[in-house]
Tab-separated table of C-alpha atoms in Angstrom:
chain	number	residue	atom	x	y	z
J	1	MET	CA	17.254	8.953	18.456
J	2	LYS	CA	17.630	7.463	15.085
J	3	THR	CA	18.758	9.700	12.220
J	4	ILE	CA	15.538	9.032	10.219
J	5	SER	CA	13.528	10.567	12.891
J	6	CYS	CA	14.929	13.857	12.276
J	7	MET	CA	13.662	15.108	9.007
J	8	ASN	CA	10.495	13.728	7.785
J	9	ILE	CA	8.385	16.872	7.103
J	10	ASP	CA	4.634	16.623	6.438
J	11	PRO	CA	4.189	16.448	2.820
J	12	GLU	CA	1.451	18.685	2.955
J	13	LEU	CA	3.597	21.325	4.484
J	14	LEU	CA	6.221	20.818	1.813
J	15	TYR	CA	3.712	21.398	-0.842
J	16	SER	CA	2.441	24.490	0.771
J	17	PHE	CA	5.945	25.979	0.427
J	18	GLY	CA	6.256	25.052	-3.249
J	19	GLY	CA	7.318	21.423	-3.118
J	20	GLU	CA	6.824	19.503	-6.359
J	21	ASP	CA	6.673	15.667	-6.993
J	22	LYS	CA	9.429	14.341	-9.106
J	23	TYR	CA	9.752	10.695	-10.450
J	24	TYR	CA	12.935	8.827	-11.344
J	25	VAL	CA	13.390	5.298	-13.014
J	26	PRO	CA	16.050	2.982	-11.991
J	27	LYS	CA	19.513	4.154	-12.362
J	28	GLU	CA	18.408	7.863	-13.172
J	29	ILE	CA	20.569	10.224	-11.458
J	30	ILE	CA	18.800	12.743	-9.188
J	31	TYR	CA	21.956	14.939	-8.866
J	32	ARG	CA	25.592	14.615	-9.626
J	33	GLU	CA	28.930	15.219	-7.498
J	34	GLY	CA	29.773	18.770	-8.533
J	35	ASP	CA	26.075	20.187	-9.027
J	36	HIS	CA	25.102	23.160	-7.160
J	37	ALA	CA	23.046	22.213	-4.018
J	38	LEU	CA	19.529	23.607	-5.013
J	39	TYR	CA	16.903	21.438	-3.391
J	40	TYR	CA	15.769	19.553	-0.277
J	41	TYR	CA	14.635	15.964	-1.129
J	42	GLN	CA	12.126	13.784	0.695
J	43	ILE	CA	11.613	10.378	-0.441
J	44	VAL	CA	7.928	9.291	-0.802
J	45	LYS	CA	8.739	5.754	-2.145
J	46	GLY	CA	11.589	3.914	-3.493
J	47	LYS	CA	15.409	3.506	-2.772
J	48	VAL	CA	18.227	5.895	-3.644
J	49	LYS	CA	21.928	5.297	-3.639
J	50	GLN	CA	24.395	7.983	-2.747
J	51	ASN	CA	27.900	7.206	-4.003
J	52	SER	CA	31.195	8.687	-5.410
J	53	TYR	CA	34.169	7.409	-7.206
J	54	ASN	CA	37.953	7.567	-6.510
J	55	GLU	CA	40.662	8.415	-8.937
J	56	GLU	CA	40.717	4.746	-10.054
J	57	GLY	CA	37.000	4.712	-10.617
J	58	LYS	CA	36.162	2.429	-7.793
J	59	GLU	CA	32.793	3.064	-6.370
J	60	PHE	CA	32.478	3.965	-2.948
J	61	ILE	CA	28.680	3.825	-1.490
J	62	GLN	CA	27.875	6.380	1.020
J	63	ASN	CA	24.294	5.226	1.806
J	64	ILE	CA	21.065	3.775	0.595
J	65	LEU	CA	18.120	5.738	1.633
J	66	GLY	CA	14.082	4.834	1.523
J	67	GLN	CA	10.842	6.069	2.249
J	68	ASN	CA	10.201	9.045	4.446
J	69	GLN	CA	14.001	9.710	4.627
J	70	SER	CA	15.452	13.051	3.310
J	71	PHE	CA	18.766	13.944	1.706
J	72	GLY	CA	20.444	17.029	0.292
J	73	GLU	CA	19.987	19.261	3.158
J	74	PRO	CA	23.326	19.674	4.654
J	75	MET	CA	24.639	21.342	1.578
J	76	ILE	CA	21.734	23.700	1.280
J	77	PHE	CA	23.456	26.061	3.964
J	78	LEU	CA	26.778	26.240	2.332
J	79	GLU	CA	27.916	27.810	-0.881
J	80	LYS	CA	29.147	24.420	-1.891
J	81	PHE	CA	28.848	21.618	-4.487
J	82	TYR	CA	27.315	18.267	-3.845
J	83	VAL	CA	30.389	15.792	-2.959
J	84	MET	CA	28.527	12.739	-4.041
J	85	ASN	CA	26.204	11.523	-6.675
J	86	SER	CA	22.369	10.435	-5.832
J	87	ILE	CA	20.947	7.800	-8.093
J	88	ALA	CA	17.607	5.961	-8.190
J	89	LEU	CA	17.952	2.204	-7.322
J	90	SER	CA	14.305	1.534	-7.969
J	91	GLU	CA	11.351	3.564	-9.214
J	92	VAL	CA	11.354	6.414	-6.965
J	93	GLU	CA	8.900	9.218	-6.212
J	94	ILE	CA	10.480	12.307	-4.258
J	95	ILE	CA	8.894	15.660	-2.955
J	96	ARG	CA	11.602	18.456	-4.044
J	97	LEU	CA	11.762	21.789	-2.533
J	98	PRO	CA	13.843	24.605	-3.828
J	99	LYS	CA	16.663	25.779	-1.354
J	100	ASP	CA	15.237	29.216	-0.668
J	101	ASN	CA	11.690	27.650	-0.294
J	102	PHE	CA	13.241	25.197	2.345
J	103	ILE	CA	15.002	28.032	4.231
J	104	GLU	CA	11.622	29.925	4.472
J	105	LEU	CA	9.907	26.850	5.474
J	106	LEU	CA	12.577	26.605	8.474
J	107	GLU	CA	12.182	30.305	9.292
J	108	LYS	CA	8.409	29.994	9.666
J	109	ASN	CA	8.567	26.706	11.535
J	110	PRO	CA	11.219	27.225	14.269
J	111	LYS	CA	10.560	23.629	15.633
J	112	LEU	CA	11.594	22.275	12.285
J	113	SER	CA	14.766	24.132	12.453
J	114	LEU	CA	15.564	22.644	15.777
J	115	GLU	CA	14.827	19.372	14.526
J	116	LEU	CA	17.078	19.838	11.574
J	117	ASN	CA	19.946	20.792	13.856
J	118	THR	CA	19.307	17.855	15.791
J	119	CYS	CA	19.288	15.527	12.731
J	120	LEU	CA	22.653	17.017	11.331
J	121	SER	CA	24.122	16.594	14.796
J	122	GLN	CA	23.169	12.945	14.733
J	123	ARG	CA	24.374	12.499	11.173
J	124	LEU	CA	27.971	13.833	12.417
J	125	TYR	CA	27.977	11.593	15.599
J	126	PHE	CA	27.394	8.309	13.783
J	127	LYS	CA	29.562	9.422	11.069
J	128	ALA	CA	32.429	10.332	13.570
J	129	ILE	CA	31.823	6.867	15.276
J	130	MET	CA	32.072	5.144	11.898
J	131	LEU	CA	35.426	6.998	11.007
J	132	GLN	CA	37.007	5.753	14.404
J	133	SER	CA	35.946	2.128	13.437
J	134	MET	CA	37.253	2.509	9.879
J	135	SER	CA	40.764	3.442	11.224
J	136	SER	CA	40.941	0.117	13.110
J	137	GLN	CA	42.904	-2.724	11.475
J	138	ASN	CA	40.267	-5.089	12.907
J	139	PRO	CA	37.782	-6.172	10.242
J	140	PHE	CA	34.999	-6.823	13.040
J	141	LEU	CA	35.227	-3.238	14.407
J	142	ARG	CA	35.170	-1.752	10.750
J	143	LEU	CA	32.216	-3.787	9.844
J	144	ARG	CA	30.340	-3.052	13.118
J	145	GLY	CA	31.051	0.579	12.947
J	146	LEU	CA	29.622	0.668	9.391
J	147	LEU	CA	26.482	-1.243	10.392
J	148	ASP	CA	25.996	0.725	13.268
J	149	TYR	CA	25.942	3.796	11.281
J	150	LEU	CA	23.860	2.342	8.433
J	151	LYS	CA	21.292	1.249	11.172
J	152	SER	CA	21.192	4.809	12.798
J	153	TYR	CA	19.455	5.803	9.546
J	154	HIS	CA	16.406	3.577	10.160
J	155	ASP	CA	13.526	3.474	12.705
J	156	GLN	CA	13.865	-0.268	13.609
J	157	ASP	CA	14.957	-0.238	17.388
J	158	CYS	CA	15.302	-4.045	17.948
J	159	GLU	CA	17.842	-6.565	17.853
J	160	GLN	CA	18.856	-8.245	14.383
J	161	CYS	CA	15.763	-6.639	12.475
J	162	PHE	CA	17.574	-4.109	10.347
J	163	HIS	CA	17.982	-5.385	6.660
J	164	VAL	CA	21.336	-4.641	5.352
J	165	GLU	CA	20.590	-3.614	1.631
J	166	PHE	CA	24.086	-3.854	0.507
J	167	THR	CA	26.020	-6.742	-1.167
J	168	ARG	CA	29.083	-8.072	0.185
J	169	GLN	CA	31.123	-6.430	-2.578
J	170	GLN	CA	29.459	-3.141	-1.300
J	171	LEU	CA	30.303	-3.707	2.173
J	172	ALA	CA	33.854	-4.330	0.985
J	173	ASN	CA	33.926	-1.181	-0.968
J	174	LEU	CA	32.561	0.706	2.057
J	175	THR	CA	35.164	-0.675	4.539
J	176	GLY	CA	38.162	-0.930	2.366
J	177	LEU	CA	38.282	-4.862	3.143
J	178	ARG	CA	38.505	-7.653	0.593
J	179	VAL	CA	35.136	-9.395	-0.125
J	180	GLU	CA	36.413	-12.627	1.244
J	181	THR	CA	37.302	-10.937	4.312
J	182	VAL	CA	33.938	-9.431	4.786
J	183	ILE	CA	32.430	-12.909	4.055
J	184	ARG	CA	34.541	-14.568	6.803
J	185	THR	CA	34.006	-11.753	9.183
J	186	LEU	CA	29.948	-11.628	8.689
J	187	LYS	CA	30.011	-15.441	9.314
J	188	LYS	CA	32.011	-14.834	12.658
J	189	MET	CA	29.801	-12.077	13.719
J	190	GLU	CA	26.733	-14.397	13.081
J	191	LYS	CA	28.350	-17.253	15.078
J	192	GLU	CA	29.017	-14.764	17.905
J	193	GLY	CA	25.207	-13.414	17.638
J	194	SER	CA	25.928	-9.900	16.372
J	195	LEU	CA	23.659	-10.382	13.547
J	196	LYS	CA	21.633	-13.111	11.538
J	197	ILE	CA	22.019	-14.314	8.001
J	198	GLU	CA	18.640	-15.730	6.544
J	199	LYS	CA	18.793	-16.554	2.831
J	200	ARG	CA	21.743	-14.427	2.147
J	201	LYS	CA	19.949	-11.479	4.007
J	202	ILE	CA	21.765	-9.754	6.528
J	203	LEU	CA	19.810	-8.794	9.592
J	204	TYR	CA	21.599	-6.281	12.063
């Protein structure tokens, strides 16, 4: 099961429980690290980047999400703050559902609640696999673990058809590798048939 297949709730159902359309322009902040978790978000169109920064101000990109994908729901069940930022990468349309309304929706739709449990389990599984890969000193294993994790959020289930929408520098930031190492490793992975590079686009 792909992670994207978990939570893509019928928009009409979201609206019936008080969902509202929200629009964002590129670089606009949807929520900041440290904000209270107050909403469930589902992307209608556009791209959203989730990131954080270390003490030196270096950006760490957690994910890039797109159409029909959701975010924000894990923190809804905890009295905690967001641990990352969510920022519009393009013009974005989102259906936003308040926390209490979202919980009511799940209570009245038990099947969706089960799907959410599966979704969160999938995310934990792929994140654990990625973290295991990140502990390796082998750049090939680090990149493969990251790419497997990113691909798990998308519904393509074919070889070398997932477009990795990260720059080489962003991949370096995510894996803790030098950008030169990422470039060399990607070329090696292409030569071995693990991925394709077409007009600088990485297809995994």
